[in-house]
Short mmCIF file of C-alpha atoms in Angstrom, two decimals:
data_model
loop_
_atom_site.label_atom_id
_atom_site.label_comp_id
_atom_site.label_asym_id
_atom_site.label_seq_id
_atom_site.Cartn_x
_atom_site.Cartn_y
_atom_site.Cartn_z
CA UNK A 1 -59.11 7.66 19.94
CA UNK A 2 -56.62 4.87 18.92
CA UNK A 3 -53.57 7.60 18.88
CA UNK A 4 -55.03 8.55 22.65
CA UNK A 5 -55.12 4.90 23.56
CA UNK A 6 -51.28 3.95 22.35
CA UNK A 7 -49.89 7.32 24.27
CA UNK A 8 -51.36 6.44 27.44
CA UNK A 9 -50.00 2.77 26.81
CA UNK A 10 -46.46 3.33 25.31
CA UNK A 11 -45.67 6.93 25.08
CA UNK A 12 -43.37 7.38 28.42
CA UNK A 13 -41.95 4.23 27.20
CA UNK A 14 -41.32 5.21 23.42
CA UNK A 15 -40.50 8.92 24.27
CA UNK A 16 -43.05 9.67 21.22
CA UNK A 17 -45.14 12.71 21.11
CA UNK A 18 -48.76 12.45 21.71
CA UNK A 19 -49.22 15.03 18.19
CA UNK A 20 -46.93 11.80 16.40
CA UNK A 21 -49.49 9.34 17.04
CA UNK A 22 -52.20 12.00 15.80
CA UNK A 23 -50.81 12.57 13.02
CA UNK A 24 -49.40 9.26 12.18
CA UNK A 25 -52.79 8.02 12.77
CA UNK A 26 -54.75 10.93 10.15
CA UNK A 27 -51.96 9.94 7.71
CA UNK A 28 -52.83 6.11 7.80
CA UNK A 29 -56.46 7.19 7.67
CA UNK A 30 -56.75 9.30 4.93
CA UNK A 31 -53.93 6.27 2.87
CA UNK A 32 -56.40 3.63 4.04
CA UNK A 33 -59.27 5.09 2.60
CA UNK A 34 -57.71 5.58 -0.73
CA UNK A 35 -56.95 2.13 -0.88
CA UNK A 36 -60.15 0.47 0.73
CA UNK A 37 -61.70 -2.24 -0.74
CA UNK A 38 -65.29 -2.97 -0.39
CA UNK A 39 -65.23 -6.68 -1.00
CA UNK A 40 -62.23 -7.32 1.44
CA UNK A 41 -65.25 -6.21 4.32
CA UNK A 42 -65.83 -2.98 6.71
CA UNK A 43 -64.47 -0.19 6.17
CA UNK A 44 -64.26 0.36 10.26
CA UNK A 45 -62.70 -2.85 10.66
CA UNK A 46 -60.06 -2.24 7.94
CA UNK A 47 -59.43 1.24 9.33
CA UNK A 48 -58.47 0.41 12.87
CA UNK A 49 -56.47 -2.38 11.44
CA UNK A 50 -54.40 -0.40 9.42
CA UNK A 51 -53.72 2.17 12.26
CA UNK A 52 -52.94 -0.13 14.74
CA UNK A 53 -50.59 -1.43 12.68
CA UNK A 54 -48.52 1.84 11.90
CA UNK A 55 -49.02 2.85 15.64
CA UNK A 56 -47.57 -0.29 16.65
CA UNK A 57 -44.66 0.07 13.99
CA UNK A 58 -44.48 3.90 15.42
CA UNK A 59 -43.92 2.95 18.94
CA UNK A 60 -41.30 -0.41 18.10
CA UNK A 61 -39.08 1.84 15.66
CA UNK A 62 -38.77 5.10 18.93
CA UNK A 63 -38.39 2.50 21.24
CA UNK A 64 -35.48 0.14 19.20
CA UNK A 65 -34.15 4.04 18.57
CA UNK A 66 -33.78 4.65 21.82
CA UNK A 67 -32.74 1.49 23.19
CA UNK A 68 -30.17 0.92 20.61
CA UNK A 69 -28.58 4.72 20.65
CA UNK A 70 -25.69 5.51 22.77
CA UNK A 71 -24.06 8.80 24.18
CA UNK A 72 -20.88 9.67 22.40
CA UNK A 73 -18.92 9.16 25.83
CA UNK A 74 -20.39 5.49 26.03
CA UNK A 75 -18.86 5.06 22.63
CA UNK A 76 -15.89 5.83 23.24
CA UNK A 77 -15.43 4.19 26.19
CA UNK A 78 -16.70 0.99 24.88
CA UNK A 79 -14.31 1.17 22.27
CA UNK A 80 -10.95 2.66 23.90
CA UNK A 81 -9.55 -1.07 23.44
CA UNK A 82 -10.13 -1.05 20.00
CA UNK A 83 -8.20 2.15 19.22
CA UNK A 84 -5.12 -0.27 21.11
CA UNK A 85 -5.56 -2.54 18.21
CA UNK A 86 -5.48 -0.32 15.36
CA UNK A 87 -2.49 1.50 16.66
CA UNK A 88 -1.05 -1.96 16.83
CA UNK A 89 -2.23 -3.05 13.66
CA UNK A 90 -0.10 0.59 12.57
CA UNK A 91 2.70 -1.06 13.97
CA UNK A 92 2.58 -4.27 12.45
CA UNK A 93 2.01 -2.74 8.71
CA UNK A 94 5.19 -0.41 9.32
CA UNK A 95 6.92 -3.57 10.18
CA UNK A 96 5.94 -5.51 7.56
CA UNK A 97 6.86 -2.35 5.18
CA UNK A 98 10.34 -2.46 6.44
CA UNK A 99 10.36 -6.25 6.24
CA UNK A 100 9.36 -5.56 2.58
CA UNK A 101 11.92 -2.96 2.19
CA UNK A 102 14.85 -4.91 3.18
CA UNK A 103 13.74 -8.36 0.96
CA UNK A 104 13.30 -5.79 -2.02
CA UNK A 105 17.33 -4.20 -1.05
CA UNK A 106 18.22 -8.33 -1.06
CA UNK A 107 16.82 -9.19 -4.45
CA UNK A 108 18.25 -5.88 -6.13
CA UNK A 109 21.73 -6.59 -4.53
CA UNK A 110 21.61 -10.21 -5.73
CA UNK A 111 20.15 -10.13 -8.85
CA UNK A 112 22.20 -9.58 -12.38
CA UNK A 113 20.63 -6.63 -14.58
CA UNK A 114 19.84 -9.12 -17.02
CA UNK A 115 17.36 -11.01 -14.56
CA UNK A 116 16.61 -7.31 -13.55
CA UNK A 117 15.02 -6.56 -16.81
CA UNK A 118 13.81 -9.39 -17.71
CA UNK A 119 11.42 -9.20 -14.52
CA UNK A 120 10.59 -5.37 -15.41
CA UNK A 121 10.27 -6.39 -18.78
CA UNK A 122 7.10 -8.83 -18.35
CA UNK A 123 5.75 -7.71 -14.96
CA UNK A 124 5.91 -4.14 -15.21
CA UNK A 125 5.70 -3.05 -19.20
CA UNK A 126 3.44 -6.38 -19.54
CA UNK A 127 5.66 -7.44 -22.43
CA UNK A 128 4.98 -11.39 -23.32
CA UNK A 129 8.30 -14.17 -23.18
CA UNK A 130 8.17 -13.56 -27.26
CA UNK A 131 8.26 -9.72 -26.78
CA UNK A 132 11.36 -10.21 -24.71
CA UNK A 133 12.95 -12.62 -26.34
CA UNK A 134 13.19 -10.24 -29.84
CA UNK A 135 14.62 -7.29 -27.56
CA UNK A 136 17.19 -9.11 -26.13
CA UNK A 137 17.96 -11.62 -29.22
CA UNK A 138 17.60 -15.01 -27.47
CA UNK A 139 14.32 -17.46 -28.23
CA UNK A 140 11.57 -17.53 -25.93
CA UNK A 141 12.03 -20.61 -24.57
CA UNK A 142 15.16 -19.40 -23.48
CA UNK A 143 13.62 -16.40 -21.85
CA UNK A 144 11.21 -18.61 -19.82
CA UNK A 145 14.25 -19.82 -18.53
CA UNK A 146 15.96 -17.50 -17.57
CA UNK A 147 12.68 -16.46 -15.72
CA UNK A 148 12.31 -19.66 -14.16
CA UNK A 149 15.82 -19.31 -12.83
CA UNK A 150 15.42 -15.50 -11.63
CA UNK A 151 12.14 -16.28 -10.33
CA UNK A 152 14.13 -19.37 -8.26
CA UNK A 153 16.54 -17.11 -6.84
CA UNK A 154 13.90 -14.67 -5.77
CA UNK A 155 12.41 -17.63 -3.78
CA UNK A 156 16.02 -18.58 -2.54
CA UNK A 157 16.24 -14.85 -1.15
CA UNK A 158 12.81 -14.76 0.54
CA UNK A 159 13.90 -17.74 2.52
CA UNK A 160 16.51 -16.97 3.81
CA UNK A 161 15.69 -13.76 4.87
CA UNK A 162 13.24 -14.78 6.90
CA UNK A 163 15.49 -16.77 9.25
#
């Protein structure tokens, strides 16, 4: 009777089936009764509560569904401007590779092989200032230097290629 009541009421607007509500109704009967309560009341009044409630939640979710859903040619008409700005966005990142590229050319051209190693030495094999500083025979201290000055004239390149 209930399922009869909320298809007359919202089933052209929810596009759900008539058979749904039946059987979303049964379902919510048969779960209801398992977990009725005598104390909490009638059963009858417990009962209708509990399918109204489902049928309500029934209708709301079809009818969010269908509000809320969109053809494929909406979608991509609604978003032709964002495929602009990921082809842009393309652009930018090959331009910032290059950008990259050509500081990278600068600080290998500039740089002595000593300061060369020293920075593959502790940023690429991970090796600590003491680590270095046995390989190449100098103290550590002085290695810190000597990163402090490479790491200097890596800054001094990055500015001024960027003018």
């Amino acid at each position: 009777m209930m399922a009869q009541k909320f298809f007359r009421l919202y089933g052209h607007m929810s596009r759900v089936d008539f058979d749904d509500y039946l059987n979303t109704a049964y379902v919510v009967a048969l779960e209801s009764l398992k977990k009725f309560r005598p104390e909490k009341g009638k059963f009858k009044n417990y009962i209708l509560k509990c399918i109204n409630y489902e049928l309500r939640k029934l209708t709301f979710n079809s009818y969010r569904e269908f509000y809320y859903s969109i053809s494929i040619e909406e979608f991509i008409i609604d978003h032709k401007d964002n495929y602009r700005l990921l082809s842009l966005h393309y652009e930018f990142n090959e331009q910032s590779f290059l950008m990259t590229k050509n500081f990278i050319d600068n600080v290998l051209s500039i740089l002595t092989d000593s300061q060369l190693d020293l920075i593959y030495c502790h940023y690429y094999k991970g090796m600590t200032f003491k680590d270095i500083s046995k390989s190449l025979g100098v103290s550590p201290s002085r290695v810190s230097q000597l990163h402090s000055e490479t790491i200097l004239d890596i800054k001094k390149i990055g500015f001024h290629s960027n003018d």
